[in-house]
Amino acid sequence: MVLAEGVRKRFGRTEVLKGIDLEVGAGQVCCLLGPSGSGKSTFLRCVNHLERVDGGSLTVDGERIGYRRRGSVLYELKEREIAAQRRDIGMVFQRFNLFPHMTAVENVMEAPVRVRRESRAAARERALRLLDRVGLGDRAGNYPSQLSGGQQQRVAIARALAMEPKLMLFDEPTSALDPELVGEVLDVMRGLAEDGMTMIVVTHEIGFAREVADTAVFMDDGVVVESGHPRDVLTSPRRERTRSFLAKVL
């Protein structure tokens, strides 16, 4: 589903991604682990072209993201074409970014109505089903200010699912939550994994990665230090840098 080959990204003189190779199969969950500043979130933003790559390539379901090759030259897609690619890639950020003047159900309805031109009735019906799926069927009429952080993040997940994506990206979805609210969001993500959703998750929740991920990837200083089955990476890592990181967070 996702294939990254030699992905590089630079901000000014700072090279943030230094040749990332990564493969995620359909229906798999890949957890990206590592210290802050290691390039995890930047890589995630490159997957849906929120950040332009400076080298290498990224494909989702066989389609190159953000660019089209004509002969030996790569051309960046027009914004409308990039937006069309993003319809198949749901993303959940650290902050919930809900529209404060809209209810939960209206937040979930918005993209299908505006982007897909669905009828409001059909979009509302799906939105209610999705809110029920994330355990918020009884909060459909609530505004974000009337919801806890965990509830707002679950609305954000339902909103991403409303476009029926083939891939879900999660950028530290629990980092802005109080510890007591983390579990309810992780439970929703576990359910998505059980349903076969392809997911790339940037997270510091080591227990979640151990339990749910098919692949754990440890990144540091813009490179993949090691990757493999979570049992191997988290329990018996080969690299000293991985062992040092895990010793501090476990």
Tab-separated table of N, CA and C in Angstrom, residues 18-123:
chain	number	residue	atom	x	y	z
A	18	LYS	N	16.886	11.522	5.488
A	18	LYS	CA	18.144	11.259	4.806
A	18	LYS	C	18.124	9.943	4.044
A	19	GLY	N	17.027	9.721	3.336
A	19	GLY	CA	16.937	8.510	2.523
A	19	GLY	C	16.134	7.423	3.207
A	20	ILE	N	14.841	7.652	3.385
A	20	ILE	CA	13.975	6.713	4.095
A	20	ILE	C	13.444	5.664	3.134
A	21	ASP	N	13.672	4.394	3.463
A	21	ASP	CA	13.087	3.263	2.744
A	21	ASP	C	12.097	2.575	3.681
A	22	LEU	N	10.870	2.412	3.204
A	22	LEU	CA	9.834	1.839	4.061
A	22	LEU	C	8.748	1.235	3.187
A	23	GLU	N	8.241	0.099	3.623
A	23	GLU	CA	7.158	-0.562	2.892
A	23	GLU	C	6.086	-0.997	3.887
A	24	VAL	N	4.827	-0.677	3.572
A	24	VAL	CA	3.690	-1.056	4.406
A	24	VAL	C	2.666	-1.759	3.523
A	25	GLY	N	2.380	-3.002	3.834
A	25	GLY	CA	1.429	-3.764	3.047
A	25	GLY	C	-0.003	-3.386	3.350
A	26	ALA	N	-0.902	-3.689	2.440
A	26	ALA	CA	-2.324	-3.419	2.646
A	26	ALA	C	-2.817	-4.157	3.883
A	27	GLY	N	-3.541	-3.434	4.728
A	27	GLY	CA	-4.087	-4.026	5.937
A	27	GLY	C	-3.115	-4.097	7.094
A	28	GLN	N	-1.898	-3.595	6.904
A	28	GLN	CA	-0.898	-3.645	7.972
A	28	GLN	C	-0.872	-2.348	8.777
A	29	VAL	N	-0.352	-2.452	9.996
A	29	VAL	CA	-0.149	-1.299	10.865
A	29	VAL	C	1.348	-1.136	11.079
A	30	CYS	N	1.846	0.051	10.755
A	30	CYS	CA	3.264	0.367	10.949
A	30	CYS	C	3.367	1.487	11.973
A	31	CYS	N	4.099	1.261	13.035
A	31	CYS	CA	4.314	2.279	14.067
A	31	CYS	C	5.713	2.863	13.935
A	32	LEU	N	5.781	4.185	13.838
A	32	LEU	CA	7.058	4.888	13.772
A	32	LEU	C	7.405	5.387	15.166
A	33	LEU	N	8.550	4.949	15.668
A	33	LEU	CA	9.008	5.290	17.007
A	33	LEU	C	10.314	6.056	16.911
A	34	GLY	N	10.619	6.800	17.965
A	34	GLY	CA	11.894	7.501	18.002
A	34	GLY	C	11.775	8.812	18.740
A	35	PRO	N	12.908	9.447	19.030
A	35	PRO	CA	12.889	10.706	19.772
A	35	PRO	C	12.309	11.842	18.953
A	36	SER	N	11.918	12.912	19.642
A	36	SER	CA	11.453	14.112	18.949
A	36	SER	C	12.570	14.635	18.049
A	37	GLY	N	12.177	15.099	16.863
A	37	GLY	CA	13.165	15.621	15.932
A	37	GLY	C	13.823	14.583	15.060
A	38	SER	N	13.345	13.342	15.131
A	38	SER	CA	13.973	12.284	14.340
A	38	SER	C	13.453	12.219	12.902
A	39	GLY	N	12.376	12.969	12.598
A	39	GLY	CA	11.852	12.994	11.227
A	39	GLY	C	10.567	12.214	11.041
A	40	LYS	N	10.013	11.656	12.109
A	40	LYS	CA	8.818	10.804	11.996
A	40	LYS	C	7.622	11.575	11.431
A	41	SER	N	7.318	12.706	12.036
A	41	SER	CA	6.151	13.481	11.603
A	41	SER	C	6.371	14.073	10.214
A	42	THR	N	7.597	14.485	9.928
A	42	THR	CA	7.893	15.008	8.592
A	42	THR	C	7.660	13.937	7.542
A	43	PHE	N	8.116	12.715	7.821
A	43	PHE	CA	7.885	11.638	6.869
A	43	PHE	C	6.394	11.417	6.665
A	44	LEU	N	5.631	11.426	7.745
A	44	LEU	CA	4.190	11.210	7.633
A	44	LEU	C	3.549	12.282	6.757
A	45	ARG	N	3.975	13.520	6.911
A	45	ARG	CA	3.425	14.613	6.117
A	45	ARG	C	3.849	14.513	4.655
A	46	CYS	N	4.971	13.874	4.398
A	46	CYS	CA	5.381	13.652	3.008
A	46	CYS	C	4.478	12.622	2.323
A	47	VAL	N	3.949	11.678	3.098
A	47	VAL	CA	3.145	10.607	2.508
A	47	VAL	C	1.910	11.161	1.805
A	48	ASN	N	1.335	12.249	2.328
A	48	ASN	CA	0.196	12.843	1.618
A	48	ASN	C	0.532	14.217	1.032
A	49	HIS	N	1.821	14.466	0.858
A	49	HIS	CA	2.325	15.651	0.147
A	49	HIS	C	1.981	16.959	0.853
A	50	LEU	N	1.800	16.896	2.167
A	50	LEU	CA	1.756	18.147	2.928
A	50	LEU	C	3.150	18.771	2.972
A	51	GLU	N	4.155	17.924	2.812
A	51	GLU	CA	5.532	18.385	2.614
A	51	GLU	C	6.053	17.781	1.316
A	52	ARG	N	6.704	18.585	0.505
A	52	ARG	CA	7.273	18.094	-0.750
A	52	ARG	C	8.592	17.370	-0.468
A	53	VAL	N	8.759	16.219	-1.072
A	53	VAL	CA	10.029	15.504	-0.904
A	53	VAL	C	11.079	16.140	-1.811
A	54	ASP	N	12.316	16.078	-1.366
A	54	ASP	CA	13.429	16.627	-2.140
A	54	ASP	C	14.215	15.548	-2.866
A	55	GLY	N	13.879	14.307	-2.607
A	55	GLY	CA	14.555	13.203	-3.276
A	55	GLY	C	13.841	11.908	-2.984
A	56	GLY	N	14.022	10.917	-3.856
A	56	GLY	CA	13.350	9.643	-3.681
A	56	GLY	C	11.904	9.697	-4.148
A	57	SER	N	11.138	8.684	-3.786
A	57	SER	CA	9.748	8.626	-4.230
A	57	SER	C	8.864	7.988	-3.170
A	58	LEU	N	7.590	8.368	-3.220
A	58	LEU	CA	6.562	7.811	-2.350
A	58	LEU	C	5.373	7.404	-3.201
A	59	THR	N	4.936	6.166	-3.049
A	59	THR	CA	3.744	5.731	-3.753
A	59	THR	C	2.747	5.170	-2.745
A	60	VAL	N	1.482	5.397	-3.022
A	60	VAL	CA	0.384	4.849	-2.231
A	60	VAL	C	-0.515	4.073	-3.184
A	61	ASP	N	-0.652	2.785	-2.921
A	61	ASP	CA	-1.455	1.906	-3.770
A	61	ASP	C	-1.008	1.996	-5.228
A	62	GLY	N	0.307	2.074	-5.425
A	62	GLY	CA	0.870	2.069	-6.768
A	62	GLY	C	0.911	3.407	-7.461
A	63	GLU	N	0.381	4.464	-6.826
A	63	GLU	CA	0.338	5.784	-7.457
A	63	GLU	C	1.346	6.715	-6.804
A	64	ARG	N	2.210	7.309	-7.607
A	64	ARG	CA	3.218	8.217	-7.066
A	64	ARG	C	2.537	9.452	-6.495
A	65	ILE	N	2.914	9.826	-5.275
A	65	ILE	CA	2.264	10.929	-4.585
A	65	ILE	C	2.950	12.249	-4.923
A	66	GLY	N	2.150	13.196	-5.414
A	66	GLY	CA	2.619	14.565	-5.618
A	66	GLY	C	3.282	14.864	-6.937
A	67	TYR	N	3.649	13.829	-7.680
A	67	TYR	CA	4.414	14.051	-8.909
A	67	TYR	C	3.975	13.095	-10.015
A	68	ARG	N	4.292	13.504	-11.237
A	68	ARG	CA	4.087	12.636	-12.404
A	68	ARG	C	5.341	12.712	-13.255
A	69	ARG	N	5.797	11.555	-13.724
A	69	ARG	CA	6.993	11.514	-14.557
A	69	ARG	C	6.613	11.575	-16.027
A	70	ARG	N	7.271	12.479	-16.746
A	70	ARG	CA	7.127	12.553	-18.199
A	70	ARG	C	8.518	12.426	-18.793
A	71	GLY	N	8.767	11.267	-19.361
A	71	GLY	CA	10.109	10.992	-19.842
A	71	GLY	C	11.058	10.895	-18.675
A	72	SER	N	12.076	11.725	-18.670
A	72	SER	CA	13.057	11.706	-17.581
A	72	SER	C	12.830	12.830	-16.574
A	73	VAL	N	11.709	13.566	-16.728
A	73	VAL	CA	11.468	14.746	-15.894
A	73	VAL	C	10.273	14.499	-14.981
A	74	LEU	N	10.412	14.895	-13.702
A	74	LEU	CA	9.307	14.828	-12.753
A	74	LEU	C	8.617	16.185	-12.681
A	75	TYR	N	7.286	16.169	-12.778
A	75	TYR	CA	6.501	17.379	-12.648
A	75	TYR	C	5.603	17.263	-11.429
A	76	GLU	N	5.553	18.323	-10.636
A	76	GLU	CA	4.648	18.315	-9.500
A	76	GLU	C	3.217	18.453	-9.988
A	77	LEU	N	2.332	17.686	-9.387
A	77	LEU	CA	0.934	17.739	-9.764
A	77	LEU	C	0.323	19.082	-9.391
A	78	LYS	N	-0.752	19.421	-10.072
A	78	LYS	CA	-1.498	20.620	-9.714
A	78	LYS	C	-2.220	20.378	-8.392
A	79	GLU	N	-2.530	21.463	-7.715
A	79	GLU	CA	-3.136	21.361	-6.382
A	79	GLU	C	-4.417	20.541	-6.415
A	80	ARG	N	-5.181	20.675	-7.468
A	80	ARG	CA	-6.429	19.914	-7.579
A	80	ARG	C	-6.149	18.410	-7.669
A	81	GLU	N	-5.084	18.042	-8.386
A	81	GLU	CA	-4.718	16.630	-8.506
A	81	GLU	C	-4.184	16.090	-7.178
A	82	ILE	N	-3.414	16.916	-6.471
A	82	ILE	CA	-2.901	16.509	-5.163
A	82	ILE	C	-4.049	16.317	-4.183
A	83	ALA	N	-5.021	17.227	-4.233
A	83	ALA	CA	-6.187	17.106	-3.358
A	83	ALA	C	-6.945	15.816	-3.638
A	84	ALA	N	-7.024	15.424	-4.908
A	84	ALA	CA	-7.703	14.180	-5.265
A	84	ALA	C	-6.976	12.976	-4.667
A	85	GLN	N	-5.628	13.014	-4.668
A	85	GLN	CA	-4.874	11.926	-4.049
A	85	GLN	C	-5.132	11.869	-2.545
A	86	ARG	N	-5.226	13.032	-1.920
A	86	ARG	CA	-5.408	13.078	-0.475
A	86	ARG	C	-6.763	12.539	-0.037
A	87	ARG	N	-7.721	12.483	-0.939
A	87	ARG	CA	-9.038	11.952	-0.566
A	87	ARG	C	-8.949	10.508	-0.085
A	88	ASP	N	-7.946	9.797	-0.582
A	88	ASP	CA	-7.795	8.387	-0.217
A	88	ASP	C	-6.890	8.191	0.993
A	89	ILE	N	-6.398	9.298	1.567
A	89	ILE	CA	-5.456	9.215	2.689
A	89	ILE	C	-6.009	10.034	3.844
A	90	GLY	N	-6.504	9.373	4.862
A	90	GLY	CA	-6.994	10.080	6.035
A	90	GLY	C	-5.846	10.415	6.963
A	91	MET	N	-5.934	11.573	7.624
A	91	MET	CA	-4.864	11.954	8.552
A	91	MET	C	-5.456	12.532	9.826
A	92	VAL	N	-4.902	12.082	10.939
A	92	VAL	CA	-5.308	12.560	12.255
A	92	VAL	C	-4.085	13.169	12.920
A	93	PHE	N	-4.213	14.428	13.336
A	93	PHE	CA	-3.091	15.185	13.863
A	93	PHE	C	-3.070	15.143	15.395
A	94	GLN	N	-2.010	15.714	15.957
A	94	GLN	CA	-1.922	15.826	17.416
A	94	GLN	C	-3.075	16.662	17.950
A	95	ARG	N	-3.321	17.785	17.301
A	95	ARG	CA	-4.434	18.650	17.665
A	95	ARG	C	-5.643	18.278	16.822
A	96	PHE	N	-6.805	18.446	17.376
A	96	PHE	CA	-8.006	17.878	16.779
A	96	PHE	C	-8.489	18.677	15.566
A	97	ASN	N	-8.269	20.017	15.592
A	97	ASN	CA	-8.615	20.866	14.450
A	97	ASN	C	-10.067	20.719	14.011
A	98	LEU	N	-10.961	20.532	14.958
A	98	LEU	CA	-12.384	20.497	14.621
A	98	LEU	C	-12.894	21.923	14.414
A	99	PHE	N	-13.903	22.050	13.589
A	99	PHE	CA	-14.536	23.356	13.409
A	99	PHE	C	-15.361	23.668	14.656
A	100	PRO	N	-15.018	24.715	15.396
A	100	PRO	CA	-15.683	24.946	16.682
A	100	PRO	C	-17.151	25.322	16.568
A	101	HIS	N	-17.557	25.857	15.404
A	101	HIS	CA	-18.945	26.292	15.241
A	101	HIS	C	-19.842	25.182	14.697
A	102	MET	N	-19.288	23.995	14.510
A	102	MET	CA	-20.056	22.870	14.003
A	102	MET	C	-20.175	21.786	15.066
A	103	THR	N	-21.290	21.076	15.071
A	103	THR	CA	-21.452	19.944	15.976
A	103	THR	C	-20.571	18.791	15.516
A	104	ALA	N	-20.508	17.768	16.333
A	104	ALA	CA	-19.697	16.600	15.979
A	104	ALA	C	-20.141	16.017	14.646
A	105	VAL	N	-21.439	15.825	14.476
A	105	VAL	CA	-21.919	15.209	13.234
A	105	VAL	C	-21.667	16.130	12.045
A	106	GLU	N	-21.764	17.442	12.229
A	106	GLU	CA	-21.506	18.375	11.137
A	106	GLU	C	-20.030	18.370	10.757
A	107	ASN	N	-19.135	18.239	11.737
A	107	ASN	CA	-17.709	18.125	11.436
A	107	ASN	C	-17.423	16.913	10.576
A	108	VAL	N	-18.064	15.787	10.891
A	108	VAL	CA	-17.819	14.549	10.146
A	108	VAL	C	-18.445	14.616	8.758
A	109	MET	N	-19.551	15.318	8.619
A	109	MET	CA	-20.245	15.436	7.333
A	109	MET	C	-19.525	16.348	6.352
A	110	GLU	N	-18.768	17.289	6.848
A	110	GLU	CA	-18.330	18.419	6.029
A	110	GLU	C	-17.577	18.004	4.768
A	111	ALA	N	-16.570	17.148	4.894
A	111	ALA	CA	-15.764	16.796	3.718
A	111	ALA	C	-16.566	16.038	2.653
A	112	PRO	N	-17.345	15.011	3.026
A	112	PRO	CA	-18.135	14.348	1.986
A	112	PRO	C	-19.074	15.291	1.244
A	113	VAL	N	-19.658	16.260	1.961
A	113	VAL	CA	-20.581	17.200	1.318
A	113	VAL	C	-19.820	18.179	0.431
A	114	ARG	N	-18.725	18.730	0.954
A	114	ARG	CA	-17.998	19.772	0.220
A	114	ARG	C	-17.132	19.210	-0.892
A	115	VAL	N	-16.483	18.081	-0.621
A	115	VAL	CA	-15.508	17.543	-1.583
A	115	VAL	C	-16.150	16.548	-2.541
A	116	ARG	N	-16.941	15.640	-1.998
A	116	ARG	CA	-17.550	14.607	-2.826
A	116	ARG	C	-18.921	14.984	-3.356
A	117	ARG	N	-19.434	16.111	-2.908
A	117	ARG	CA	-20.749	16.580	-3.331
A	117	ARG	C	-21.853	15.592	-2.990
A	118	GLU	N	-21.689	14.901	-1.863
A	118	GLU	CA	-22.742	13.995	-1.415
A	118	GLU	C	-23.919	14.796	-0.885
A	119	SER	N	-25.064	14.181	-0.925
A	119	SER	CA	-26.229	14.831	-0.334
A	119	SER	C	-26.041	14.911	1.175
A	120	ARG	N	-26.599	15.922	1.771
A	120	ARG	CA	-26.457	16.080	3.220
A	120	ARG	C	-27.095	14.908	3.963
A	121	ALA	N	-28.165	14.383	3.404
A	121	ALA	CA	-28.842	13.262	4.059
A	121	ALA	C	-27.935	12.030	4.089
A	122	ALA	N	-27.305	11.717	2.954
A	122	ALA	CA	-26.429	10.540	2.892
A	122	ALA	C	-25.196	10.746	3.760
A	123	ALA	N	-24.626	11.962	3.712
A	123	ALA	CA	-23.433	12.243	4.516
A	123	ALA	C	-23.759	12.184	6.004
